[in-house]
Each structure stands twice: as C-alpha cells, then as structure tokens.
Coordinates of C-alpha atoms in Angstrom, one line a residue:
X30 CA 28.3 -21.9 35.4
X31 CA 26.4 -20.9 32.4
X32 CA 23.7 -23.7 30.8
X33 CA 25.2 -24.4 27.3
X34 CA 22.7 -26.1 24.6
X35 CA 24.4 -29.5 23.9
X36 CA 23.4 -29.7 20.4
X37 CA 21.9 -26.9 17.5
X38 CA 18.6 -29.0 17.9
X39 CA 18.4 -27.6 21.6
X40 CA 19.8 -24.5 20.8
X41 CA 16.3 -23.8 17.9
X42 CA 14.1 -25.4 20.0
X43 CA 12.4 -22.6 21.2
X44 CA 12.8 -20.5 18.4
X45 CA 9.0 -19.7 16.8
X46 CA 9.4 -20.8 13.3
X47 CA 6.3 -18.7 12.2
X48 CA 8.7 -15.6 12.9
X49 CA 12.1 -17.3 11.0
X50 CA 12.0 -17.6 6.8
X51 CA 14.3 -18.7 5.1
X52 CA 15.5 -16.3 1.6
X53 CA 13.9 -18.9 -0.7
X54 CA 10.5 -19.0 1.7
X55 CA 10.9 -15.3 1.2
X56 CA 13.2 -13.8 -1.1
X57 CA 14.3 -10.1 -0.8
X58 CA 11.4 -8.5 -3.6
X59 CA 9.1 -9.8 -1.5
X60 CA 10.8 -8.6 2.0
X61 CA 11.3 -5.2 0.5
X62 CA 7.3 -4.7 -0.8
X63 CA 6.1 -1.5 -1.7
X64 CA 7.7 1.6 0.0
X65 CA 10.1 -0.4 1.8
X66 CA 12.6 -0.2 -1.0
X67 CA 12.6 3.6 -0.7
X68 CA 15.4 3.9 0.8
X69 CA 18.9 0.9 1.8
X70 CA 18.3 1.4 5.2
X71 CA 20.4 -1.4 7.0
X72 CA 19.1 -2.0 10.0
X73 CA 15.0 -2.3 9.1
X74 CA 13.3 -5.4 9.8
X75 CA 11.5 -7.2 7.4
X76 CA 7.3 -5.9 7.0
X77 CA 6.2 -9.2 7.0
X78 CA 7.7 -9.1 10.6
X79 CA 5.7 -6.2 11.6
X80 CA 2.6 -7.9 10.1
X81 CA 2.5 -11.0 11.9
X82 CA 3.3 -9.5 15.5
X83 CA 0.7 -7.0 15.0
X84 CA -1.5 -9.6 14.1
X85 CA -0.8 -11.0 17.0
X86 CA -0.5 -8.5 19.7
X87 CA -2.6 -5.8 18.5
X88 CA -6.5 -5.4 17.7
X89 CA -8.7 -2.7 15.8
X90 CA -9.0 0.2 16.9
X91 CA -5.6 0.2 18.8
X92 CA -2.5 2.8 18.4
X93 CA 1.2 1.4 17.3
X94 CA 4.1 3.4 19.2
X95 CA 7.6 2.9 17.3
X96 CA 9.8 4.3 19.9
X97 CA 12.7 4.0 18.0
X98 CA 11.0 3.8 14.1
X99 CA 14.0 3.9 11.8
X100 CA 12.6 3.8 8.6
X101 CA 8.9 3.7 9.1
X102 CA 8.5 0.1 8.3
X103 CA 6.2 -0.7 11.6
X104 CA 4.9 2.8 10.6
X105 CA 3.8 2.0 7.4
X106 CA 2.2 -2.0 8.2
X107 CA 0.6 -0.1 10.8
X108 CA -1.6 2.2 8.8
X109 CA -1.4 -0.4 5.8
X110 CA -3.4 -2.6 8.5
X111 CA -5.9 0.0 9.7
X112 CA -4.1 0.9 12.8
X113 CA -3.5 4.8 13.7
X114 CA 0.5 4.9 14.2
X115 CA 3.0 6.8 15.4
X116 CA 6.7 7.1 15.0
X117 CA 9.7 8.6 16.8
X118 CA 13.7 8.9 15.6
X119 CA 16.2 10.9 16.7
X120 CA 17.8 10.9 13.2
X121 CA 16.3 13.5 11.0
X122 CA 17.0 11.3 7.9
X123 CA 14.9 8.6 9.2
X124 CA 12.2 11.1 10.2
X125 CA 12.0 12.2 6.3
X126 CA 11.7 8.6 5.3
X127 CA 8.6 8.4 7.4
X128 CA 7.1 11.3 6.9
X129 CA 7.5 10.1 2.8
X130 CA 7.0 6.9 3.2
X131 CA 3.1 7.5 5.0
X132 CA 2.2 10.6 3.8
X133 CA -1.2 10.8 1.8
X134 CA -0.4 11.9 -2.0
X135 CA -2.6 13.3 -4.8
X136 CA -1.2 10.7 -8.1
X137 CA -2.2 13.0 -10.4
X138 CA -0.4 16.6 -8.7
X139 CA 2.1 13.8 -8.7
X140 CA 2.4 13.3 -12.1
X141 CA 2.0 16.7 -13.3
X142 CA 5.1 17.5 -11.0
X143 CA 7.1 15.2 -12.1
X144 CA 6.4 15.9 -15.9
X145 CA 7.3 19.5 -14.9
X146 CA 10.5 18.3 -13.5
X147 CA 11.1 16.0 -16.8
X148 CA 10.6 19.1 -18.6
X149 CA 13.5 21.0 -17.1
X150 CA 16.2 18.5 -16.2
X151 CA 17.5 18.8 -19.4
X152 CA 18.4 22.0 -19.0
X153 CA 22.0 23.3 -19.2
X154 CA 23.2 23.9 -15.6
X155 CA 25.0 27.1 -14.5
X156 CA 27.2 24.7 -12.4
X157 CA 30.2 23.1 -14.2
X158 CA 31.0 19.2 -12.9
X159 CA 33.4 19.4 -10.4
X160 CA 36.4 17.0 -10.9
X161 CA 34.9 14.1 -8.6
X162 CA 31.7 14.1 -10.9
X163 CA 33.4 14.4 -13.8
X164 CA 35.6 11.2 -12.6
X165 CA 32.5 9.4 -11.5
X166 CA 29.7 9.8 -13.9
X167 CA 29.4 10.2 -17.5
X168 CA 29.1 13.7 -18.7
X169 CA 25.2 13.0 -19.9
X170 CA 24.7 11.5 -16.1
X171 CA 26.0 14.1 -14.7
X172 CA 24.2 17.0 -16.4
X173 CA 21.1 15.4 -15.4
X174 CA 22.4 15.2 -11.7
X175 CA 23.7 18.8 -12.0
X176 CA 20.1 19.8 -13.0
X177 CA 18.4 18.0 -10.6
X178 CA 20.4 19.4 -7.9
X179 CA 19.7 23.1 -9.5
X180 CA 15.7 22.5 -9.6
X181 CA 15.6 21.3 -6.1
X182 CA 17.5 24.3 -4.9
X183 CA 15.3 26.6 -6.8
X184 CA 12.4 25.3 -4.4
X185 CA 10.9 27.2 -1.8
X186 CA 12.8 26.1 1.8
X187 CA 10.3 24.3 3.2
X188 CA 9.8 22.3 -0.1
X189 CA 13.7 21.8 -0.1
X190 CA 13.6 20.6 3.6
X191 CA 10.8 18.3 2.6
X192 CA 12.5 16.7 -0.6
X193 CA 14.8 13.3 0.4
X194 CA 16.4 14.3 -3.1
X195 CA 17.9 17.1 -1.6
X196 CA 19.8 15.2 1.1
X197 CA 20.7 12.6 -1.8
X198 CA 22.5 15.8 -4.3
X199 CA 24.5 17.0 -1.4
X200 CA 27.5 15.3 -2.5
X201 CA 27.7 16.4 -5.8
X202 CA 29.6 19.5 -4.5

C-alpha cells in the first residue's frame, strides 16, 4: 500500500525552501530578467532557478549541457555566469530563441539597423490587408505590420531564416 503524508506539514517537509519563492518573494519582472522576456515561452523555468543550482552543482571552468534547452534560459545564466554552454532542441523555434537570445551583438550595427528599418516601415506596402487583418488591427497597425512583413522578406535568405520576426509575420497572410 502506498505511504500517504498524513498532514501538508509532512507532505513540504522535504521540500528545499531555497529552491520554492513565493510571487511576492519574487514577482514575475524579476523572474522574467533581461532576455528572458523575449519570447512567452510556457514551459521555461525561472533564471533565478538556473542560478542557484549552478551555484551549486557546477564550478569555473566547467561546461553546462541543456539536453532538452527550450528557450535558452540555462543557456543564457550559463554564459551570464562565466560558464561555456551548450544547448540542444528539437524544435527549431526554440533553437532561434537561443541562438538570439546568446549571441554576441555590435549595439551600435544595432542601432543603425534598426533606424534603417524605422526609416522604411512607413512605407506604403504593395500588399493590401487581407480581411482577417483588416478585422483585427487598425488600418495604421496594420500598415506597419504589412511593412514589416515586406522588409523582412526583402532580406537575403539566410538573414530571413535568422530573423524571429519572420516566424512572428507569418500569419498576416
């Protein structure tokens, strides 16, 4: 017959209360720190997590395998914590936040790309709103969507293949 824990006190005995917070001991801006609000993706853990059993179970100098890395988040608390890292997914999706979310950028080819994107958004699209974005979004929302959509196709492949906006625009069709 299987052991039952006569009361909730027994049942959290053995829980380690330096792994279990509470929302007001840590609310959700802090859970979701930095890159980590990228992206909704449901079934992440929190960084803080990551950072403790690391902490714990790791020391300089060592690698991090994520197996089955998701979003990147022990990816990214990895290399935040000076440990080389590596991360597997079979989901492509997931493999594009990673690659964005611990890549090495220039800020300032940054910038200068995204002013040159600012610059041509406005631009009148070729594509007229279909009925669903017409329903959905108002008509100045979804000109800017519309010329999104037509910059990011106007990009080389590989540059398309590497943009998460291009997965996002997908459904404008």
């Amino acid at each position: 017959m299987a052991r039952v824990a006569p009361t909730q006190d027994a049942l959290y005995a053995e829980l380690d209360l330096a792994l279990s917070w509470s929302e007001r001991d840590l609310p959700e801006r802090e859970r979701t720190k930095h890159v980590h609000r990228l992206h909704p993706y449901l079934g992440k853990f929190i960084p803080q997590l990551v950072e403790i059993l690391l902490g714990r179970y790791f020391r300089p100098g060592q690698h991090v395998l994520d197996p089955f890395a998701g979003s990147g988040t022990t990816l990214v608390q990895a290399l935040e914590s000076g440990f080389d890292a590596t991360g597997v997914d079979v989901a492509a999706f997931n493999c594009l936040l990673m690659d964005v979310k611990t890549r090495s950028y220039n800020p300032f080819v940054i910038e200068q790309e995204l002013r040159a994107v600012h610059s041509r958004v406005g631009e009148t699209p070729s594509d007229r709103p279909s009925a669903y974005v017409r329903r959905w979004f108002a008509p100045q929302a979804a000109r800017e969507l519309l010329g999104f959509r037509a910059l990011i196709a106007g990009r080389s492949r590989r540059q398309r293949n590497s943009s998460a906006a291009t997965r996002s625009t997908r459904w404008l069709d």
